[in-house]
mmCIF file with all atom_site columns, C-alpha atoms and ligand atoms in Angstrom:
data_model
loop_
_atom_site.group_PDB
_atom_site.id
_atom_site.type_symbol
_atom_site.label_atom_id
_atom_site.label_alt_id
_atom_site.label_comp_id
_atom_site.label_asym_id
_atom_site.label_entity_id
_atom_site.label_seq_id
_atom_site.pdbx_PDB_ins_code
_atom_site.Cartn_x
_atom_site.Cartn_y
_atom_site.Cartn_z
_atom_site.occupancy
_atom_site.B_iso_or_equiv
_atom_site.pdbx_formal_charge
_atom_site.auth_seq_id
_atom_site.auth_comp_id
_atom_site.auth_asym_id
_atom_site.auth_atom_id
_atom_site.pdbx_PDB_model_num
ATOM   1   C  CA  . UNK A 1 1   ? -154.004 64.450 -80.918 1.00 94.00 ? 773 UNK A CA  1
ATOM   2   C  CA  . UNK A 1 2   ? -150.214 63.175 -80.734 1.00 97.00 ? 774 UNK A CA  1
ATOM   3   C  CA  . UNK A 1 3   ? -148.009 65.510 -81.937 1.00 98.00 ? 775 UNK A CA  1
ATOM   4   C  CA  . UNK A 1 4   ? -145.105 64.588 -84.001 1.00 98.00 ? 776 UNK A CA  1
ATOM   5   C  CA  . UNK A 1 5   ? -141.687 66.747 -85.095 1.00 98.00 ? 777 UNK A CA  1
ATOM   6   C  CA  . UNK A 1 6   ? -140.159 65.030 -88.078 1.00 98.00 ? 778 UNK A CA  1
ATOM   7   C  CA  . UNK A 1 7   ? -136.464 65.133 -88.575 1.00 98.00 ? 779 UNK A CA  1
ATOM   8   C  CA  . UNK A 1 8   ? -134.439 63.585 -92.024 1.00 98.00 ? 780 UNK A CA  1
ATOM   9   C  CA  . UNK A 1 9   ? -132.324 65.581 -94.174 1.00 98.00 ? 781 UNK A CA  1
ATOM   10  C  CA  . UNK A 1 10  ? -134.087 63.898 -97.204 1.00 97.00 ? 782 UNK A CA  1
ATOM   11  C  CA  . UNK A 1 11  ? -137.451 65.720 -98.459 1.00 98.00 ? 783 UNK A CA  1
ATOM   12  C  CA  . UNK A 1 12  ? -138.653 62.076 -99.383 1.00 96.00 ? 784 UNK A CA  1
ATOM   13  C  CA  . UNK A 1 13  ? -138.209 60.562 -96.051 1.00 96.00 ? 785 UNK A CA  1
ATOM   14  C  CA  . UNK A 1 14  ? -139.928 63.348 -94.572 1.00 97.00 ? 786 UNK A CA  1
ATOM   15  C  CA  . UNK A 1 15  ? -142.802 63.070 -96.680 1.00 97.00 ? 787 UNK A CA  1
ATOM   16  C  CA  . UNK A 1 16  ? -143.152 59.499 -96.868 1.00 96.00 ? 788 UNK A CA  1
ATOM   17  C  CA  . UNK A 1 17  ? -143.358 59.401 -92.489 1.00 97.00 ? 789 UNK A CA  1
ATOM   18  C  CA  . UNK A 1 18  ? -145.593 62.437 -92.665 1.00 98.00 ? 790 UNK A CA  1
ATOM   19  C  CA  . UNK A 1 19  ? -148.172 61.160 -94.891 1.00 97.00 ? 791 UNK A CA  1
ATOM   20  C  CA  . UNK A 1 20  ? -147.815 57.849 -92.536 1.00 97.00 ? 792 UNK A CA  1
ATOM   21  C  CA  . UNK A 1 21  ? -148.707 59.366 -89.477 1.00 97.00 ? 793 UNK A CA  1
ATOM   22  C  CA  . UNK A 1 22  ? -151.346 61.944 -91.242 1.00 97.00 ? 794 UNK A CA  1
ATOM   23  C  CA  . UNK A 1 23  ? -153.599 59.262 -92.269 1.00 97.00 ? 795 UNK A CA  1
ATOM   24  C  CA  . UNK A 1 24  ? -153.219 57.283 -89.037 1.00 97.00 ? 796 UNK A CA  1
ATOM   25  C  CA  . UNK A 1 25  ? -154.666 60.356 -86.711 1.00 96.00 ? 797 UNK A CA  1
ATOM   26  C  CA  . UNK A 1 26  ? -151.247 62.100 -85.535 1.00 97.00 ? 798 UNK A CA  1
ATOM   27  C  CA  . UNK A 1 27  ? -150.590 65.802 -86.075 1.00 98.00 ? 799 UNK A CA  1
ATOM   28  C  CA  . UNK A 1 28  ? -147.178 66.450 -87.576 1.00 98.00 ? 800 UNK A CA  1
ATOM   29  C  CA  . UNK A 1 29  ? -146.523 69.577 -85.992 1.00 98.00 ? 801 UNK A CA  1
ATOM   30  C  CA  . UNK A 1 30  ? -143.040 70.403 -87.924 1.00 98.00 ? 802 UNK A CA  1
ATOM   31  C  CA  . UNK A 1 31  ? -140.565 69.389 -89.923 1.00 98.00 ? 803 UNK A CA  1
ATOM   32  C  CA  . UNK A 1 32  ? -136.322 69.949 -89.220 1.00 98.00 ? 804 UNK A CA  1
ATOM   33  C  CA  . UNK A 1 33  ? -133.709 68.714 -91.904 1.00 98.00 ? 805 UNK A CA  1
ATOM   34  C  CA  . UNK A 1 34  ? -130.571 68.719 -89.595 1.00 98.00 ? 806 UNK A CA  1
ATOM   35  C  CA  . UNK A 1 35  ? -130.067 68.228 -85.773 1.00 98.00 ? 807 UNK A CA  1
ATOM   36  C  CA  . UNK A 1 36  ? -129.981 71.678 -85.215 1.00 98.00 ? 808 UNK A CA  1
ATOM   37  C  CA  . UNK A 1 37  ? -133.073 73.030 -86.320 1.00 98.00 ? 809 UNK A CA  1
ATOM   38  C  CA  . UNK A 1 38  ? -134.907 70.051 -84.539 1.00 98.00 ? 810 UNK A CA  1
ATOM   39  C  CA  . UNK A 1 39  ? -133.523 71.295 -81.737 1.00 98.00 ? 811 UNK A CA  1
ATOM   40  C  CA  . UNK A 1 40  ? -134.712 74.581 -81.703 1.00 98.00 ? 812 UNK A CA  1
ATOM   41  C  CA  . UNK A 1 41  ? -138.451 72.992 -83.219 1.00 98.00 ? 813 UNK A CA  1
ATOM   42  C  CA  . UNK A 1 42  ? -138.733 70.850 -80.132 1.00 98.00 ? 814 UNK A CA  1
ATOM   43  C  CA  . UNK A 1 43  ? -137.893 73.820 -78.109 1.00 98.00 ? 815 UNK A CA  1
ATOM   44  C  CA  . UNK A 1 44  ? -140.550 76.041 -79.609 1.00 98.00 ? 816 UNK A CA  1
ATOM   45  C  CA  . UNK A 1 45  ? -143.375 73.003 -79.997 1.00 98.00 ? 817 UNK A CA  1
ATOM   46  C  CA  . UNK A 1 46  ? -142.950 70.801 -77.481 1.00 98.00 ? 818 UNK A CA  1
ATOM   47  C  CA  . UNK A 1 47  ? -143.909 67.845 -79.564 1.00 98.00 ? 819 UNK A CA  1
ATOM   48  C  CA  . UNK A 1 48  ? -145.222 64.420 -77.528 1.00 98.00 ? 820 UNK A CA  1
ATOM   49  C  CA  . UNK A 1 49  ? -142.839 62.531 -80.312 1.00 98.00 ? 821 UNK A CA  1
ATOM   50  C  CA  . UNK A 1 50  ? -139.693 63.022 -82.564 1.00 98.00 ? 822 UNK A CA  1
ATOM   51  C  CA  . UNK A 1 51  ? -138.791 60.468 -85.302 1.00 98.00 ? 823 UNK A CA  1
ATOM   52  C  CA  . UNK A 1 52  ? -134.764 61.325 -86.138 1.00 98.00 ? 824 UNK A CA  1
ATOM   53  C  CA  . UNK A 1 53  ? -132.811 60.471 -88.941 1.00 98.00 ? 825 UNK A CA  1
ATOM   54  C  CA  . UNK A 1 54  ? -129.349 59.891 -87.916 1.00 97.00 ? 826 UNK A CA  1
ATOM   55  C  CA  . UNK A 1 55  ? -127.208 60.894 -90.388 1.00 96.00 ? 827 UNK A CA  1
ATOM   56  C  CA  . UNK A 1 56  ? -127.597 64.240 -91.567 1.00 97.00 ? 828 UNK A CA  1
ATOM   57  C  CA  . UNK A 1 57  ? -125.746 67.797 -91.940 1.00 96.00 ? 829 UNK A CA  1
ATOM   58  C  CA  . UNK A 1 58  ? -124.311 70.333 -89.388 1.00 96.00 ? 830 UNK A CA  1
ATOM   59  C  CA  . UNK A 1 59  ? -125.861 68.443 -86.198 1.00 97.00 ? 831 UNK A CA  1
ATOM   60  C  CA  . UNK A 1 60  ? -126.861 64.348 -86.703 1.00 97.00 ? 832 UNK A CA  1
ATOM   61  C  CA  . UNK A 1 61  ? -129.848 62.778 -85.221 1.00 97.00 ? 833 UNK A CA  1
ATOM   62  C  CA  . UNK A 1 62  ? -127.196 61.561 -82.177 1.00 97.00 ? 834 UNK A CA  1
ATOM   63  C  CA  . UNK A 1 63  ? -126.382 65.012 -81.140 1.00 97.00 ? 835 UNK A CA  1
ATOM   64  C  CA  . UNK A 1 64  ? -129.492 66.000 -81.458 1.00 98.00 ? 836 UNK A CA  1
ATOM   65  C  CA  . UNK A 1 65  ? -131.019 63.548 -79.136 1.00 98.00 ? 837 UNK A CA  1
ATOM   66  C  CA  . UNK A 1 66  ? -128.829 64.418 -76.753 1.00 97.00 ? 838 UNK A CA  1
ATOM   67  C  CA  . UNK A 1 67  ? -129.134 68.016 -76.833 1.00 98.00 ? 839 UNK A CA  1
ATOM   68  C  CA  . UNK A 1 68  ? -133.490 67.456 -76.513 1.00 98.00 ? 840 UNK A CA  1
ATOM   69  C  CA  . UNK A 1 69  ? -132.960 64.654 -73.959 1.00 98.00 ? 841 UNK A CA  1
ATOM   70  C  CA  . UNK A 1 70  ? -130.568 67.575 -72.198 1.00 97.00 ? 842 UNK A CA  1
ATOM   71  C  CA  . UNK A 1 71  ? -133.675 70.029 -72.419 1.00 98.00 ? 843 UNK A CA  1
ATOM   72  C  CA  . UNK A 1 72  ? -136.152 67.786 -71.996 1.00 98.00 ? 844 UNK A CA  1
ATOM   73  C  CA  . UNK A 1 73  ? -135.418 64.578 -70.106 1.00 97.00 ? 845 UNK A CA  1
ATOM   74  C  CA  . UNK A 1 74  ? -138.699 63.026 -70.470 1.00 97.00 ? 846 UNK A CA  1
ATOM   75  C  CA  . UNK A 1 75  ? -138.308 63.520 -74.491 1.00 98.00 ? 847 UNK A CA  1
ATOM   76  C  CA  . UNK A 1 76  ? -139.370 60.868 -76.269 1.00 98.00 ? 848 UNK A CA  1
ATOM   77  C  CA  . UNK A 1 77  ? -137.466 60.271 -80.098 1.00 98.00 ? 849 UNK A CA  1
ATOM   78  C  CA  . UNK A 1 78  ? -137.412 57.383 -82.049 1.00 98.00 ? 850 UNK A CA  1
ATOM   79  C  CA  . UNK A 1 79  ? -134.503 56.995 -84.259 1.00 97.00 ? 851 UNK A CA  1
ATOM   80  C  CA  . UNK A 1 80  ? -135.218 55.922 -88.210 1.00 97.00 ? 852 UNK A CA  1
ATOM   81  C  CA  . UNK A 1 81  ? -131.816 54.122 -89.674 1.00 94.00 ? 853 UNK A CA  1
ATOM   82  C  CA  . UNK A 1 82  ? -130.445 52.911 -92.433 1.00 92.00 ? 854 UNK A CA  1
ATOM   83  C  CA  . UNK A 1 83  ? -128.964 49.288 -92.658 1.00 89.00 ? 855 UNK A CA  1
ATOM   84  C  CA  . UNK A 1 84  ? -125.220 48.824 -91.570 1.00 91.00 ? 856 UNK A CA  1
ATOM   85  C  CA  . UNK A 1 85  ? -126.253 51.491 -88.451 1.00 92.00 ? 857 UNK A CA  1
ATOM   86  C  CA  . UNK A 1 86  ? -126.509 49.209 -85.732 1.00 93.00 ? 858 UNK A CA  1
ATOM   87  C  CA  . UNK A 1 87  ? -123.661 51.026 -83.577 1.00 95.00 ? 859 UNK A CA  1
ATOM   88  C  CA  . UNK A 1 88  ? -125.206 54.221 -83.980 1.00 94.00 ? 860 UNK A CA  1
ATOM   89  C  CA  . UNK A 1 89  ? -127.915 53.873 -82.829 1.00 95.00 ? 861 UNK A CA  1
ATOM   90  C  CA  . UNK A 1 90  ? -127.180 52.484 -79.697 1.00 95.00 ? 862 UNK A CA  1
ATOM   91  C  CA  . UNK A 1 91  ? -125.006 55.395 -79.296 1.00 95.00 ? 863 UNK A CA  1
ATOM   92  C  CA  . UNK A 1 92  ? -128.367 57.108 -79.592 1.00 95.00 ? 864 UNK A CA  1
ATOM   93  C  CA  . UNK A 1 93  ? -130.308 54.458 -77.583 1.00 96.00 ? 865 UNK A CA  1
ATOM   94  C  CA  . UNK A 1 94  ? -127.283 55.214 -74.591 1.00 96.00 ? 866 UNK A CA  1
ATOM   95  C  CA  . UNK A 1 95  ? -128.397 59.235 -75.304 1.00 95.00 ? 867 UNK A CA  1
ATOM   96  C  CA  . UNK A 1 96  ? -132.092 58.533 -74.561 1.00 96.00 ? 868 UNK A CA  1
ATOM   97  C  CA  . UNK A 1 97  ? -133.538 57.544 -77.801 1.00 97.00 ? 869 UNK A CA  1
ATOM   98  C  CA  . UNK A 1 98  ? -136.778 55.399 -77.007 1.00 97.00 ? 870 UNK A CA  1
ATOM   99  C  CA  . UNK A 1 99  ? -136.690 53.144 -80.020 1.00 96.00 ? 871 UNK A CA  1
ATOM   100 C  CA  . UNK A 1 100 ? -135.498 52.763 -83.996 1.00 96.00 ? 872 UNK A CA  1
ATOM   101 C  CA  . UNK A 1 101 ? -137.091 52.193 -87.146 1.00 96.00 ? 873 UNK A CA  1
ATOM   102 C  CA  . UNK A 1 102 ? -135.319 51.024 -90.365 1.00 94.00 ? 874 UNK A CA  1
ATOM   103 C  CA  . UNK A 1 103 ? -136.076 52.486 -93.486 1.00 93.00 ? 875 UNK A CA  1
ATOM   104 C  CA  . UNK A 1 104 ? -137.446 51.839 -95.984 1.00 90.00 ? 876 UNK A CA  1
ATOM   105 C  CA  . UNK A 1 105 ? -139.933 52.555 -93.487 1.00 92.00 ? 877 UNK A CA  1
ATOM   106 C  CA  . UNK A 1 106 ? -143.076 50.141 -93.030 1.00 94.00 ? 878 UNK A CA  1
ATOM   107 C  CA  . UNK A 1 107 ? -145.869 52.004 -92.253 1.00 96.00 ? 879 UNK A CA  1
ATOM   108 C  CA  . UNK A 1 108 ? -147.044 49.764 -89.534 1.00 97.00 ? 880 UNK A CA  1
ATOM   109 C  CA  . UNK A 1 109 ? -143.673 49.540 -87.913 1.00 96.00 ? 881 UNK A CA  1
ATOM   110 C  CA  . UNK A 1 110 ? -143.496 53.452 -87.709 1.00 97.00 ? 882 UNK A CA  1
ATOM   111 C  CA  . UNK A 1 111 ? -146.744 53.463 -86.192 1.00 97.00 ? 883 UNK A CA  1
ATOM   112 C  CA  . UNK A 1 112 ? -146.319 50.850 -83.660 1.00 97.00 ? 884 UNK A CA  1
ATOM   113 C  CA  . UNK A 1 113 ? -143.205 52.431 -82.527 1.00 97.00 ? 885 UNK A CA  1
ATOM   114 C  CA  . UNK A 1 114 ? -144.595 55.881 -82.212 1.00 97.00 ? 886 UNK A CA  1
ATOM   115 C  CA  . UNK A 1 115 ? -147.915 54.502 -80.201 1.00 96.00 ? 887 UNK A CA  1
ATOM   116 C  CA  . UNK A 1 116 ? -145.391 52.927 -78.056 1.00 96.00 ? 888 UNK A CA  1
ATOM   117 C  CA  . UNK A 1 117 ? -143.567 55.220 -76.864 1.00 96.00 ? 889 UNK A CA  1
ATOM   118 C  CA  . UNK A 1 118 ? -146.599 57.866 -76.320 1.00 94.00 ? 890 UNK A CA  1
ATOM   119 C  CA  . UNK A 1 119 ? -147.714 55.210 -74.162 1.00 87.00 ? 891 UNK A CA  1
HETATM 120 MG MG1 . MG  B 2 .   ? -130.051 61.352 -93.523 1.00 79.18 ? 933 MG  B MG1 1
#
C-alpha cells in the first residue's frame, strides 16, 4: 500500500486529503502541520509520498522540500497551493517538488497526481 505523509497547517485541509486518499486505497501514514515536523515525520516513516502545503508556520512547505529532498534525494512531494502561488511553487518545483495541486482540492486531481509520481 502507498504510503502518504500529509502536511497543511489547516486541520481541514488535512482531513479533507486524508479522507481522499483513505477511500482510494493509500495509507496515510502521518500527519505534520509545519515544515518542520514533516521533516522529522519523513525521517522517521519514510513515506513513498508527501503532499505539502506551502504556506505555513515556523518552516513552509518550500523549506521543507528542500530539507527532505536534502535527506532523501529520491523524495517524492507534491505541493497543494492556493491561487495567486504560481512563483512559489516553482521555487519548490526548482527544490525537487514532483508536482502541485490547487486547492480547493479535487479529489481526482489529488489522486492522479499522487499515482503519478509513485509511478
Ligand atoms: Mg497553509
Amino acid at each position: 500500500m502507498t504510503k502518504v505523509l500529509i502536511v497543511d497547517d489547516a486541520a481541514f485541509m488535512r482531513m479533507m486529503i486524508k479522507d481522499i486518499l483513505q477511500k482510494n486505497g493509500f495509507e496515510v501514514i502521518g500527519e505534520a502541520s509545519n515544515g518542520i515536523e514533516a521533516v522529522n515525520l519523513y525521517k522517521k516513516e519514510r513515506p513513498d509520498v508527501v503532499t505539502m502545503d506551502i504556506t505555513m508556520p515556523d518552516m513552509d512547505g518550500i523549506e521543507a522540500v528542500k530539507e527532505i529532498r536534502a535527506f532523501d534525494p529520491s523524495a517524492k512531494v507534491i505541493m497543494c497551493s492556493a491561487m495567486g502561488q504560481q512563483s512559489m511553487v516553482m521555487d519548490a518545483i526548482k527544490s525537487g517538488a514532483k508536482d502541485f495541486i490547487v486547492k480547493p482540492f479535487q479529489a481526482d486531481r489529488v489522486l492522479e497526481a499522487i499515482r503519478k509520481v509513485v509511478g
